[in-house]
Amino acid sequence: FPSHDILSYLMEFTASHIRFYKDDGVLTEAAKNISGITQASPGVVTVTSHGFSTGDEVYVSGVVGMTQVNGIFFYIGVLDTNTFYFTDIDGNAINTTGYSVYTSGGTVERVVDVASPYTANELKELKFAQNADVMYIVHKNHAPRKLTRSSPTSFSLATFSRTSDPFTILS
């Protein structure tokens, strides 16, 4: 990234996850085109070579016909390379039999987040420091972590050793 670019993100820490916001919305990956949604239990969504994993959170928009799915965050249950079904946060499959018939269009975007080891009770005790695209996070019950932004929509969280990192922080 050019040094003159200043990018700001809001991070939401929840139990076991970090979610990112930018430009007044949840940060998502590039949209993928939906080519079909069945009226079934569960409703099966077709997106060629979707690349999603079970448990991914996605946002749906622009569907014509089955508009009940527009503007909604769902989780994914993968069936195969080209199909999946929506679930709620508890993993319950979404029944689309009562929805309008899918006509055309629509996109699905994976929400950018990373798994974290922190429980809800530990969140208020996190300490952190940042240097450009790297944030160091520590908590007394966990090994130190390094949150790294490698592209505008790619983040990773990994343990690190203070002796192997060029920055000494949070003594």
mmCIF file of C-alpha atoms in Angstrom:
data_model
loop_
_atom_site.group_PDB
_atom_site.id
_atom_site.type_symbol
_atom_site.label_atom_id
_atom_site.label_comp_id
_atom_site.label_asym_id
_atom_site.label_seq_id
_atom_site.Cartn_x
_atom_site.Cartn_y
_atom_site.Cartn_z
ATOM 1 C CA PHE A 1 0.000 0.000 0.000
ATOM 2 C CA PRO A 2 1.366 3.422 -0.832
ATOM 3 C CA SER A 3 2.495 5.277 2.258
ATOM 4 C CA HIS A 4 0.185 8.217 1.526
ATOM 5 C CA ASP A 5 -2.972 6.067 1.753
ATOM 6 C CA ILE A 6 -4.700 6.409 5.097
ATOM 7 C CA LEU A 7 -7.248 3.693 5.697
ATOM 8 C CA SER A 8 -9.454 3.592 8.754
ATOM 9 C CA TYR A 9 -11.364 0.587 9.994
ATOM 10 C CA LEU A 10 -13.652 0.092 12.948
ATOM 11 C CA MET A 11 -13.198 -3.268 14.626
ATOM 12 C CA GLU A 12 -15.952 -5.055 16.525
ATOM 13 C CA PHE A 13 -14.624 -7.568 19.039
ATOM 14 C CA THR A 14 -17.126 -10.222 20.047
ATOM 15 C CA ALA A 15 -16.719 -13.593 21.709
ATOM 16 C CA SER A 16 -14.474 -15.581 19.354
ATOM 17 C CA HIS A 17 -14.505 -13.104 16.418
ATOM 18 C CA ILE A 18 -13.293 -9.748 15.148
ATOM 19 C CA ARG A 19 -15.444 -8.071 12.496
ATOM 20 C CA PHE A 20 -14.419 -5.030 10.444
ATOM 21 C CA TYR A 21 -16.312 -1.936 9.302
ATOM 22 C CA LYS A 22 -15.303 0.616 6.689
ATOM 23 C CA ASP A 23 -17.132 3.449 4.939
ATOM 24 C CA ASP A 24 -20.223 3.201 7.171
ATOM 25 C CA GLY A 25 -20.783 -0.518 6.644
ATOM 26 C CA VAL A 26 -19.633 -4.029 7.377
ATOM 27 C CA LEU A 27 -16.519 -4.905 5.382
ATOM 28 C CA THR A 28 -17.243 -7.607 2.804
ATOM 29 C CA GLU A 29 -15.367 -9.393 0.069
ATOM 30 C CA ALA A 30 -16.254 -8.949 -3.599
ATOM 31 C CA ALA A 31 -19.852 -9.802 -4.466
ATOM 32 C CA LYS A 32 -20.661 -13.119 -6.141
ATOM 33 C CA ASN A 33 -23.643 -13.502 -8.460
ATOM 34 C CA ILE A 34 -26.603 -15.626 -7.418
ATOM 35 C CA SER A 35 -28.145 -17.634 -10.267
ATOM 36 C CA GLY A 36 -30.929 -19.348 -8.333
ATOM 37 C CA ILE A 37 -32.660 -19.894 -4.983
ATOM 38 C CA THR A 38 -35.159 -22.718 -4.488
ATOM 39 C CA GLN A 39 -38.397 -22.543 -2.531
ATOM 40 C CA ALA A 40 -37.568 -25.404 -0.196
ATOM 41 C CA SER A 41 -36.594 -26.340 3.328
ATOM 42 C CA PRO A 42 -33.800 -25.468 3.283
ATOM 43 C CA GLY A 43 -33.766 -23.108 0.328
ATOM 44 C CA VAL A 44 -30.781 -23.947 -1.869
ATOM 45 C CA VAL A 45 -28.769 -21.063 -3.328
ATOM 46 C CA THR A 46 -26.749 -21.479 -6.520
ATOM 47 C CA VAL A 47 -23.551 -19.442 -6.981
ATOM 48 C CA THR A 48 -21.014 -20.916 -9.408
ATOM 49 C CA SER A 49 -17.697 -21.722 -7.676
ATOM 50 C CA HIS A 50 -18.757 -19.777 -4.564
ATOM 51 C CA GLY A 51 -15.698 -20.651 -2.444
ATOM 52 C CA PHE A 52 -17.630 -20.318 0.833
ATOM 53 C CA SER A 53 -17.156 -22.494 3.896
ATOM 54 C CA THR A 54 -19.821 -23.693 6.291
ATOM 55 C CA GLY A 55 -20.254 -21.036 8.963
ATOM 56 C CA ASP A 56 -19.207 -18.065 6.796
ATOM 57 C CA GLU A 57 -21.378 -14.993 7.306
ATOM 58 C CA VAL A 58 -22.716 -13.359 4.146
ATOM 59 C CA TYR A 59 -24.852 -10.398 3.097
ATOM 60 C CA VAL A 60 -27.465 -10.727 0.334
ATOM 61 C CA SER A 61 -28.796 -7.956 -1.912
ATOM 62 C CA GLY A 62 -30.372 -7.311 -5.291
ATOM 63 C CA VAL A 63 -32.411 -10.508 -5.580
ATOM 64 C CA VAL A 64 -35.449 -10.130 -7.848
ATOM 65 C CA GLY A 65 -38.536 -12.149 -6.933
ATOM 66 C CA MET A 66 -37.454 -13.679 -3.618
ATOM 67 C CA THR A 67 -36.939 -10.248 -2.077
ATOM 68 C CA GLN A 68 -37.341 -11.620 1.463
ATOM 69 C CA VAL A 69 -33.604 -12.461 1.442
ATOM 70 C CA ASN A 70 -32.445 -8.950 0.465
ATOM 71 C CA GLY A 71 -30.650 -6.850 3.064
ATOM 72 C CA ILE A 72 -30.177 -9.824 5.379
ATOM 73 C CA PHE A 73 -27.044 -11.317 6.948
ATOM 74 C CA PHE A 74 -27.055 -15.118 6.856
ATOM 75 C CA TYR A 75 -24.618 -17.885 7.670
ATOM 76 C CA ILE A 76 -23.690 -20.549 5.127
ATOM 77 C CA GLY A 77 -24.178 -24.289 5.055
ATOM 78 C CA VAL A 78 -22.161 -25.605 2.104
ATOM 79 C CA LEU A 79 -23.622 -28.371 -0.037
ATOM 80 C CA ASP A 80 -21.062 -28.432 -2.848
ATOM 81 C CA THR A 81 -18.886 -26.209 -5.061
ATOM 82 C CA ASN A 82 -21.870 -24.389 -6.566
ATOM 83 C CA THR A 83 -24.635 -24.617 -3.946
ATOM 84 C CA PHE A 84 -25.261 -23.788 -0.311
ATOM 85 C CA TYR A 85 -28.138 -22.949 2.013
ATOM 86 C CA PHE A 86 -28.660 -20.089 4.445
ATOM 87 C CA THR A 87 -28.772 -20.581 8.213
ATOM 88 C CA ASP A 88 -29.428 -18.316 11.147
ATOM 89 C CA ILE A 89 -26.823 -17.576 13.825
ATOM 90 C CA ASP A 90 -27.752 -20.803 15.643
ATOM 91 C CA GLY A 91 -27.214 -22.944 12.528
ATOM 92 C CA ASN A 92 -30.919 -23.472 11.795
ATOM 93 C CA ALA A 93 -31.532 -23.811 8.053
ATOM 94 C CA ILE A 94 -33.711 -21.109 6.486
ATOM 95 C CA ASN A 95 -36.981 -22.438 5.067
ATOM 96 C CA THR A 96 -37.829 -20.508 1.886
ATOM 97 C CA THR A 97 -41.033 -22.387 0.963
ATOM 98 C CA GLY A 98 -43.157 -19.372 1.987
ATOM 99 C CA TYR A 99 -40.964 -16.850 0.134
ATOM 100 C CA SER A 100 -41.735 -15.391 -3.291
ATOM 101 C CA VAL A 101 -40.355 -17.255 -6.322
ATOM 102 C CA TYR A 102 -36.766 -16.352 -7.242
ATOM 103 C CA THR A 103 -36.797 -14.564 -10.602
ATOM 104 C CA SER A 104 -33.248 -13.394 -11.238
ATOM 105 C CA GLY A 105 -30.151 -11.605 -10.049
ATOM 106 C CA GLY A 106 -28.799 -10.863 -6.659
ATOM 107 C CA THR A 107 -25.424 -11.033 -5.045
ATOM 108 C CA VAL A 108 -23.925 -12.535 -1.940
ATOM 109 C CA GLU A 109 -20.872 -11.071 -0.176
ATOM 110 C CA ARG A 110 -18.812 -12.807 2.506
ATOM 111 C CA VAL A 111 -18.338 -10.715 5.657
ATOM 112 C CA VAL A 112 -14.672 -10.146 6.523
ATOM 113 C CA ASP A 113 -13.874 -11.400 10.012
ATOM 114 C CA VAL A 114 -11.248 -13.395 11.836
ATOM 115 C CA ALA A 115 -11.579 -15.942 14.611
ATOM 116 C CA SER A 116 -10.131 -14.919 17.963
ATOM 117 C CA PRO A 117 -9.498 -16.748 21.241
ATOM 118 C CA TYR A 118 -11.149 -14.134 23.467
ATOM 119 C CA THR A 119 -14.332 -14.743 25.436
ATOM 120 C CA ALA A 120 -16.963 -12.069 25.999
ATOM 121 C CA ASN A 121 -15.736 -11.572 29.581
ATOM 122 C CA GLU A 122 -12.134 -11.051 28.430
ATOM 123 C CA LEU A 123 -12.870 -8.340 25.853
ATOM 124 C CA LYS A 124 -12.800 -5.454 28.333
ATOM 125 C CA GLU A 125 -9.334 -6.545 29.495
ATOM 126 C CA LEU A 126 -7.647 -6.514 26.086
ATOM 127 C CA LYS A 127 -4.626 -4.246 25.626
ATOM 128 C CA PHE A 128 -3.429 -3.218 22.208
ATOM 129 C CA ALA A 129 -1.007 -1.075 20.242
ATOM 130 C CA GLN A 130 -0.813 -0.417 16.528
ATOM 131 C CA ASN A 131 1.890 0.242 13.974
ATOM 132 C CA ALA A 132 0.490 0.858 10.447
ATOM 133 C CA ASP A 133 -1.174 -2.384 9.238
ATOM 134 C CA VAL A 134 -0.318 -4.370 12.371
ATOM 135 C CA MET A 135 -2.132 -4.340 15.705
ATOM 136 C CA TYR A 136 -0.684 -6.154 18.697
ATOM 137 C CA ILE A 137 -3.229 -7.549 21.145
ATOM 138 C CA VAL A 138 -2.498 -8.983 24.575
ATOM 139 C CA HIS A 139 -4.526 -10.545 27.348
ATOM 140 C CA LYS A 140 -3.208 -12.226 30.481
ATOM 141 C CA ASN A 141 -4.941 -15.543 29.658
ATOM 142 C CA HIS A 142 -3.623 -15.869 26.086
ATOM 143 C CA ALA A 143 -0.419 -15.783 24.099
ATOM 144 C CA PRO A 144 0.148 -12.360 22.482
ATOM 145 C CA ARG A 145 -1.513 -11.939 19.089
ATOM 146 C CA LYS A 146 -0.684 -9.893 16.014
ATOM 147 C CA LEU A 147 -3.591 -8.728 13.821
ATOM 148 C CA THR A 148 -2.275 -8.001 10.322
ATOM 149 C CA ARG A 149 -4.017 -6.320 7.395
ATOM 150 C CA SER A 150 -2.523 -7.650 4.162
ATOM 151 C CA SER A 151 -5.039 -6.101 1.749
ATOM 152 C CA PRO A 152 -8.152 -3.937 2.054
ATOM 153 C CA THR A 153 -10.279 -7.034 2.787
ATOM 154 C CA SER A 154 -7.753 -9.518 4.198
ATOM 155 C CA PHE A 155 -6.821 -9.750 7.866
ATOM 156 C CA SER A 156 -5.129 -12.459 9.914
ATOM 157 C CA LEU A 157 -4.657 -13.020 13.630
ATOM 158 C CA ALA A 158 -1.678 -15.087 14.769
ATOM 159 C CA THR A 159 0.400 -15.586 17.884
ATOM 160 C CA PHE A 160 3.808 -13.990 18.006
ATOM 161 C CA SER A 161 6.879 -13.942 20.190
ATOM 162 C CA ARG A 162 8.103 -10.546 21.342
ATOM 163 C CA THR A 163 11.669 -11.640 20.597
ATOM 164 C CA SER A 164 10.852 -12.393 16.968
ATOM 165 C CA ASP A 165 9.017 -9.163 16.263
ATOM 166 C CA PRO A 166 10.694 -5.824 15.488
ATOM 167 C CA PHE A 167 8.454 -3.871 17.898
ATOM 168 C CA THR A 168 8.518 -4.117 21.678
ATOM 169 C CA ILE A 169 5.171 -3.169 23.153
ATOM 170 C CA LEU A 170 2.986 -3.350 26.206
ATOM 171 C CA SER A 171 5.677 -4.084 28.757
#
